[in-house]
Short mmCIF file of C-alpha atoms and ligand atoms in Angstrom, two decimals:
data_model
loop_
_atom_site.label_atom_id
_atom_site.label_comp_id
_atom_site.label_asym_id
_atom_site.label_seq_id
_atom_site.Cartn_x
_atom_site.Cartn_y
_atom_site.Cartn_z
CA UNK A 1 72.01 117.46 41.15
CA UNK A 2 67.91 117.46 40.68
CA UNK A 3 66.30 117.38 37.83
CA UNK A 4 64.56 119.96 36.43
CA UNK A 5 61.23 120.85 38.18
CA UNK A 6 58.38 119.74 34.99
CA UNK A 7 55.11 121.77 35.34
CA UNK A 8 51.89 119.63 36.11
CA UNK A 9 51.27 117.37 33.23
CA UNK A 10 53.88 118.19 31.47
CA UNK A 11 57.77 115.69 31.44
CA UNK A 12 60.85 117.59 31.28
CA UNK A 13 62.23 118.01 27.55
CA UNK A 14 65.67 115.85 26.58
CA UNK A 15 68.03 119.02 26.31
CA UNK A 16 70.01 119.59 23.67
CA UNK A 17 73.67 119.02 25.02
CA UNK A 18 76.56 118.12 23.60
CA UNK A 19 77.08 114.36 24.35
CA UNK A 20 78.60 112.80 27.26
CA UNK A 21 82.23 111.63 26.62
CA UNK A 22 82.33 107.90 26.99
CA UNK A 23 85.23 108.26 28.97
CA UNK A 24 83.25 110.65 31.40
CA UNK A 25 81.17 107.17 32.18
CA UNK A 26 81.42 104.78 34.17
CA UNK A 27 80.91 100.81 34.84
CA UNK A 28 76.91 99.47 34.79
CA UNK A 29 75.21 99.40 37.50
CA UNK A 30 73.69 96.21 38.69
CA UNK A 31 69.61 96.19 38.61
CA UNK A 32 69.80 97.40 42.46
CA UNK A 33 70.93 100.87 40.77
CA UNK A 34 74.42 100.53 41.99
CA UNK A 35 77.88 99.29 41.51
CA UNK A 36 80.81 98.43 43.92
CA UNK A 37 84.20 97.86 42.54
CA UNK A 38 87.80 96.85 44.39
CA UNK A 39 89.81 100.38 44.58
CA UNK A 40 92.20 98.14 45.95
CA UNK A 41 93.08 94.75 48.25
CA UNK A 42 90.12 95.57 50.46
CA UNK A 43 89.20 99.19 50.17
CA UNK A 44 86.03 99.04 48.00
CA UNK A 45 84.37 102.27 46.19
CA UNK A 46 80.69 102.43 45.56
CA UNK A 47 78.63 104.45 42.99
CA UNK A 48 75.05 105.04 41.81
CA UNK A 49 76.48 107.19 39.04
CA UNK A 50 76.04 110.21 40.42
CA UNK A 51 77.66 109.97 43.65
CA UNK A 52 80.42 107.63 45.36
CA UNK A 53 81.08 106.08 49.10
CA UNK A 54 83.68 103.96 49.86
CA UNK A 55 84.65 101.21 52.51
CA UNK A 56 87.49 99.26 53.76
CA UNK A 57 86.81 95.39 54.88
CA UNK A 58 88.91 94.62 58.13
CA UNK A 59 89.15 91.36 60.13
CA UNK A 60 87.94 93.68 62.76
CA UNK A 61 84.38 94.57 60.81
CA UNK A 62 84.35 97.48 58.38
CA UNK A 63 84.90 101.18 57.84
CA UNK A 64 82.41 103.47 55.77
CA UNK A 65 83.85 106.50 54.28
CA UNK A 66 80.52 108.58 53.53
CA UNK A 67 76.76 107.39 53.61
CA UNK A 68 75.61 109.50 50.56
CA UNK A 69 71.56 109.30 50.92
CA UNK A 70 71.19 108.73 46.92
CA UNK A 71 73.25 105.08 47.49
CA UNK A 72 70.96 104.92 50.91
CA UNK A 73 70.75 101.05 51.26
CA UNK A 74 72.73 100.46 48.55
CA UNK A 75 75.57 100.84 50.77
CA UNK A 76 74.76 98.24 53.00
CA UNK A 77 73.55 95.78 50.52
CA UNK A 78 77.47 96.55 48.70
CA UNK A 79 78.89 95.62 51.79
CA UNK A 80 77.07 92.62 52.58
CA UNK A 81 77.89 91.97 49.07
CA UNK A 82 81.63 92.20 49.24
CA UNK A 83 81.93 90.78 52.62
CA UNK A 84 79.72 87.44 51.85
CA UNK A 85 82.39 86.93 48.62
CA UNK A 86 85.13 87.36 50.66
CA UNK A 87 84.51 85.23 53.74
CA UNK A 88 84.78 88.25 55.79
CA UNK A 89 82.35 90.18 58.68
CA UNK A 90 80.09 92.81 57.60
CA UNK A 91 79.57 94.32 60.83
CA UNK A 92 80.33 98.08 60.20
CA UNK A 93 82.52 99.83 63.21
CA UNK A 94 83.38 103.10 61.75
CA UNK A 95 81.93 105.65 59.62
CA UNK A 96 84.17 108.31 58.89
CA UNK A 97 82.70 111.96 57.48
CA UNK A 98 84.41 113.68 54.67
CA UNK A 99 82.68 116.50 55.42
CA UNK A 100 79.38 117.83 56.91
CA UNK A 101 77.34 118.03 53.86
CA UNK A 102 73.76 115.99 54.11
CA UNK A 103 74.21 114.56 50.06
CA UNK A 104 77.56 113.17 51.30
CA UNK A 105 76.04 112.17 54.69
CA UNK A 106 72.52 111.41 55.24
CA UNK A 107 72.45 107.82 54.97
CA UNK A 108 74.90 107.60 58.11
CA UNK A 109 72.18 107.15 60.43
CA UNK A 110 71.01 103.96 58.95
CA UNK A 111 74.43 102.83 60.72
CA UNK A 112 73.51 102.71 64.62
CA UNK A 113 74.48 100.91 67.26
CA UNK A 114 77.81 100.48 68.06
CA UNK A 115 79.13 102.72 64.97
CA UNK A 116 82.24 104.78 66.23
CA UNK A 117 81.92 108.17 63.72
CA UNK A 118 84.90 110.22 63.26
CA UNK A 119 84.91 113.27 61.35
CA UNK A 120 86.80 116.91 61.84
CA UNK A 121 86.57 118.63 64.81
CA UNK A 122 84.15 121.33 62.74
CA UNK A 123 82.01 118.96 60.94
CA UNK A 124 81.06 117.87 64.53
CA UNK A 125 80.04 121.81 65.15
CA UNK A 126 78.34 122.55 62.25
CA UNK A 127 76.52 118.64 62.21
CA UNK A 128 75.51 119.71 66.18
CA UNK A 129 74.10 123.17 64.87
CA UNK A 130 71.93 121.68 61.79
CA UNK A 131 70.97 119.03 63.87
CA UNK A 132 70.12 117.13 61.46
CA UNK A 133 68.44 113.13 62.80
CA UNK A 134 69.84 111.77 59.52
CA UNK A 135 73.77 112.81 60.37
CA UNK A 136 74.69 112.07 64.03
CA UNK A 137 77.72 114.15 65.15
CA UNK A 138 81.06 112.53 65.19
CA UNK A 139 82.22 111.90 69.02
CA UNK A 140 85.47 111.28 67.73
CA UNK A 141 87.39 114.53 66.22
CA UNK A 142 90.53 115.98 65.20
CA UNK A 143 91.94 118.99 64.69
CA UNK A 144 94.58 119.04 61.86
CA UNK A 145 95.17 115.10 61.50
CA UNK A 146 94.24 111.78 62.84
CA UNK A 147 95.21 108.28 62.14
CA UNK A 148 92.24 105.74 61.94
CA UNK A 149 93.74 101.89 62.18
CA UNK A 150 91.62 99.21 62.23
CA UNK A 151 92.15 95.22 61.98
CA UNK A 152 95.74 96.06 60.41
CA UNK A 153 94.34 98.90 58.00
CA UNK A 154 95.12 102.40 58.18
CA UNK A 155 93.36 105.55 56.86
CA UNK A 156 95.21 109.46 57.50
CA UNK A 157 93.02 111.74 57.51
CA UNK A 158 94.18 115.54 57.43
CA UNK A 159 92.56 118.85 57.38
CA UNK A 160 94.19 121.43 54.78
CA UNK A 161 92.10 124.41 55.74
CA UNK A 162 88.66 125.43 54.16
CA UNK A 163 87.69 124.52 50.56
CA UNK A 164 84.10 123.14 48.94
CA UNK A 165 83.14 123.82 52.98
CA UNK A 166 84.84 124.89 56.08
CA UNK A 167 85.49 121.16 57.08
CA UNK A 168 86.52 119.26 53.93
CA UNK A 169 89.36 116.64 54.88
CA UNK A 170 91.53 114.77 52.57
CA UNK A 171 91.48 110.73 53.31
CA UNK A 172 94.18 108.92 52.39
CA UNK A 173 95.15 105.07 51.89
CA UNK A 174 98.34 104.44 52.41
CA UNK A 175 98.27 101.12 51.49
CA UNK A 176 95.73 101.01 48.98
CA UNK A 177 97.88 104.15 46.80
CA UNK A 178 94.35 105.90 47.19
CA UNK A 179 92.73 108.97 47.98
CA UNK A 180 89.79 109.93 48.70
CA UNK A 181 88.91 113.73 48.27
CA UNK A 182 85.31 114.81 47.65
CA UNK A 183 83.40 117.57 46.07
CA UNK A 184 85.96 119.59 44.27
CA UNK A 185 87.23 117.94 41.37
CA UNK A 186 84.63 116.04 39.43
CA UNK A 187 86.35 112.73 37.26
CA UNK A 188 85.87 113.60 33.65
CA UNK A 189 82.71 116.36 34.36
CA UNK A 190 83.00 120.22 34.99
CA UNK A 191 82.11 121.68 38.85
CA UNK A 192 78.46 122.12 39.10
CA UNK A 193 77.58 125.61 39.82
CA UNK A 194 79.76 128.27 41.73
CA UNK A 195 82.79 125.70 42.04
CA UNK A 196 80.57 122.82 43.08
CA UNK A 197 78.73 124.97 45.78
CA UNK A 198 81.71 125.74 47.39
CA UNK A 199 82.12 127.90 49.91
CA UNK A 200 86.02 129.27 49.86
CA UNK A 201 87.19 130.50 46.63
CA UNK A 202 90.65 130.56 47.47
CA UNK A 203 90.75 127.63 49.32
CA UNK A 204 88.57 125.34 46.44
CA UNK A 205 91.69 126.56 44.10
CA UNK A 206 94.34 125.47 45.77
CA UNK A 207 92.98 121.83 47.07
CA UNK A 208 93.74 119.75 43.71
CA UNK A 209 97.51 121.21 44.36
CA UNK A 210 97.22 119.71 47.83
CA UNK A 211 95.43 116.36 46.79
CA UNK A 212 98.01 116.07 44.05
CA UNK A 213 100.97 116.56 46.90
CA UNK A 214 99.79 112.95 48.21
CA UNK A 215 101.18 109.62 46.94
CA UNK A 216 98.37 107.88 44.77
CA UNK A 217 96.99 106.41 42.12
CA UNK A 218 93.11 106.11 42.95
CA UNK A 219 91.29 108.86 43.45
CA UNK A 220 87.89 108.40 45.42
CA UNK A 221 86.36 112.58 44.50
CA UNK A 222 82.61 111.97 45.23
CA UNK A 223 81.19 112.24 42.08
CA UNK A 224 80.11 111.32 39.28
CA UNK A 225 80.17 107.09 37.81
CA UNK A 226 83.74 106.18 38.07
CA UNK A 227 87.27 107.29 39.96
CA UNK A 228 89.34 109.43 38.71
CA UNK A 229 93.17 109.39 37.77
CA UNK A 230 95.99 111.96 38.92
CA UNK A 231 95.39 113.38 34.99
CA UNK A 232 91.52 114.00 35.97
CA UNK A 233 93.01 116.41 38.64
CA UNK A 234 95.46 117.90 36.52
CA UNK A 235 92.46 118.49 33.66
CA UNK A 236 90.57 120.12 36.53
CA UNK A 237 93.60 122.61 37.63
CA UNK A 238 93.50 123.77 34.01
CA UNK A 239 90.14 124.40 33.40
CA UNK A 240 90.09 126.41 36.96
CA UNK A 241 93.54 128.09 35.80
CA UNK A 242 92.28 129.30 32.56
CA UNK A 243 89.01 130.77 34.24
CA UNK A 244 91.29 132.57 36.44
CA UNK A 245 93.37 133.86 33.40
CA UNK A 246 90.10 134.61 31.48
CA UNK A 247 88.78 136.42 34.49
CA UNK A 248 91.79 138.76 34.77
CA UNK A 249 91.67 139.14 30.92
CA UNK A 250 87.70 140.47 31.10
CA UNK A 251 88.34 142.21 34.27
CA UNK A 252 91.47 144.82 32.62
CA UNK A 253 89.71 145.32 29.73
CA UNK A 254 85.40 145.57 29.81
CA UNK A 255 85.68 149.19 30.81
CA UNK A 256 83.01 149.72 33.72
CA UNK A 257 82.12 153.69 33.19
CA UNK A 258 79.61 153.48 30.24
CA UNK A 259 77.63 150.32 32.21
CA UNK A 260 77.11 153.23 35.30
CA UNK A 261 76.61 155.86 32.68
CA UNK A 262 73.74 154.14 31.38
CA UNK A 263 72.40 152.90 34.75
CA UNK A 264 71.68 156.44 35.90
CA UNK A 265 70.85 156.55 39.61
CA UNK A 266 70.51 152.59 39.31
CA UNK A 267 73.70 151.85 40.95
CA UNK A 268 72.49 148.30 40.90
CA UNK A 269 71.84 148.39 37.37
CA UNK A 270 75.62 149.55 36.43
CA UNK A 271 76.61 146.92 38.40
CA UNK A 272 74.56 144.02 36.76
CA UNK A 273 75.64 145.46 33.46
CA UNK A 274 79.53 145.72 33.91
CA UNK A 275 79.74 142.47 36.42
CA UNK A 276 77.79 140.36 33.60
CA UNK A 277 79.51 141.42 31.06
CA UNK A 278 82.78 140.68 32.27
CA UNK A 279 81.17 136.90 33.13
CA UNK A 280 80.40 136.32 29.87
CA UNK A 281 83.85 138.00 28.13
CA UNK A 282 85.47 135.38 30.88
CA UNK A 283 83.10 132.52 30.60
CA UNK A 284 82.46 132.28 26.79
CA UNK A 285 86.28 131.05 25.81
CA UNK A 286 86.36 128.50 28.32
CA UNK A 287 83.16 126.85 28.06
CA UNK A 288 84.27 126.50 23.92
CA UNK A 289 87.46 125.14 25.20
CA UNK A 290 85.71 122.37 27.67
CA UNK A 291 83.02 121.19 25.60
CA UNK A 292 83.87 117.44 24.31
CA UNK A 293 86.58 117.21 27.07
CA UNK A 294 84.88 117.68 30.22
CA UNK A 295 81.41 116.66 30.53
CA UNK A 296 78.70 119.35 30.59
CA UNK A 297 81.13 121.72 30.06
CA UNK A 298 78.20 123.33 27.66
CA UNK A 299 75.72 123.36 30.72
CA UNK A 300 77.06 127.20 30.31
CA UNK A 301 75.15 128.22 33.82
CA UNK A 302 78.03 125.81 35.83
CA UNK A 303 80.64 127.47 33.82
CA UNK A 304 79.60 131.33 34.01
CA UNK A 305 78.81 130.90 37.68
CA UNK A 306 82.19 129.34 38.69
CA UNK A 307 83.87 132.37 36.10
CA UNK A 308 81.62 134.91 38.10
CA UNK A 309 82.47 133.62 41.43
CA UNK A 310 86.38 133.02 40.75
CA UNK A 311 86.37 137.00 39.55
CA UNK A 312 84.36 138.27 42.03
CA UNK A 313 86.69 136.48 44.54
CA UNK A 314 89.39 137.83 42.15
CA UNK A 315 88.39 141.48 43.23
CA UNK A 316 87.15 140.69 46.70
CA UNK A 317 90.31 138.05 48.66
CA UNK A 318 93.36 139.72 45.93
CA UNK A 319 92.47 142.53 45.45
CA UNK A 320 91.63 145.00 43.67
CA UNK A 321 88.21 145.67 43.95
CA UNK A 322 88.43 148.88 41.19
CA UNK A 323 90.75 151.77 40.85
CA UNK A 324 91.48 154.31 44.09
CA UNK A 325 89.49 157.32 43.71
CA UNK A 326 91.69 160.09 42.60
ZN1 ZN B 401 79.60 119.00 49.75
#
């Protein structure tokens, strides 16, 4: 999420998109550039607009769920924040990882000391391999599930299998009817390119199913200005469902032989031709569908890169790739 490179001396232009659905917004932020609002009782959600963190306030100090770099300070100052209103300590314990990613992550260093961080046993790899000052490794890991408690509070966190990356976990808030779920559904706006830079095709598919298998009513996804609702989810399934459809649909019937014909010895070339017109035979309905419904839905890049990795994902993990030889 950067904004477009300007040449020297020259601003970016205002593009020309299709307006943001009020109901894609969310609250104000104060004139410290964020906002923190009660999820519920004493788990807390934070935004800058772009990106979300959350935290639960304990007798026994508090738990961070993410240290997104873009909130940076923010985070602490919402914490001191809530924990000055509410007569209660604002010594952070715990700082939990939803997954390895530094936009999700890089402000966790600016919690030392005696911080316990937990995360899944392969965030802790890949965190040790990038090695990375800004994201210290978890010492505490799990495998498949682990139950944080702390001053009376409890958080389960579970690993599904791979999605946006190899070591996305679902957090969930048992009391607080919440979960917390980032990078793969965005409230109210479409996935930023190639499924929100996700990693497993398959697995980035199935997760709302999986998220939507949990009891809750809050839902904590990461991005953008405000949470998102169990119909946010099921808006996301569809759009993803009818890119699937739509990629089938383009993939039966744009007939590949005169794209190689034309190539020549170009293999390459064929390729580019038939693969990008079957992108755009997929893409093109769905992206007149989305706009007004989901935000930037009419950014077309996000759209025809998530169409051209579902199909190519389509052809590669089902199967088939193209007809048998004869
Ligand atoms: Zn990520």
């Amino acid at each position: 999420m950067t904004s477009p490179v300007a040449g020297a001396g020259s601003a970016p232009h205002p593009p020309d998109y299709a307006p943001v659905p009020r109901s894609a917004l969310g609250p104000a932020l104060n004139d410290q550039g964020y906002y923190v609002g009660r999820v519920e009782r004493n788990l807390y959600w934070v935004t800058d607009g772009v990106y979300q963190s959350a935290f639960l306030t304990t007798p026994d100090g508090v738990v961070v769920f993410d240290a997104p770099p873009s909130i940076g300070h923010n985070l602490r100052r919402a914490v001191d924040e809530i924990a000055a209103a509410n007569g209660v300590s604002n010594t952070v314990t715990h700082l939990v990882y939803s997954h390895h990613h530094a936009d999700h992550a890089a402000a966790s260093s600016l919690f030392d000391g005696d911080v316990a961080r937990i995360g899944h046993e392969e965030t802790r790899r890949l965190l040790l391999r990038d090695n990375d000052p800004a994201r210290p490794a978890p010492e505490v890991t799990f495998a498949d599930r682990y139950t944080l408690e702390v001053g009376g509070e409890r958080a389960e966190l579970a690993w599904h299998g791979p999605n946006h990356s190899p070591d996305n976990i679902y957090i969930h808030f048992p009391g607080h009817d919440t979960l917390m779920f980032i990078d793969v559904v965005n409230a109210g706006w479409v996935p930023i390119y190639n499924l929100n830079l996700s990693e497993d095709v398959i697995g980035y598919m199935g997760a709302p199913a999986t998220a939507l298998s949990y009891p809750w009513t809050h839902f904590i996804c990461g991005h953008l200005g405000r949470l998102a609702t169990r119909d946010d989810v099921a808006v996301h399934q569809q759009y993803i469902a009818d890119i699937e459809a739509s990629s089938r649909e383009a993939l039966a019937s744009v007939d590949p032989v005169p794209f190689y014909v034309a190539a020549g010895e170009n293999a390459w070339a064929g390729v580019k031709g038939h693969l990008d017109a079957v992108t755009e035979r997929a893409a093109a309905p769905i992206i007149a569908k989305y706009t007004g419904v989901l935000a930037a839905a009419d950014i077309e890049v996000f759209t025809t890169t998530t169409t051209f990795a579902i199909m190519q994902s389509l052809r590669l993990d089902c199967g088939p790739s193209g007809p048998v030889h004869p």
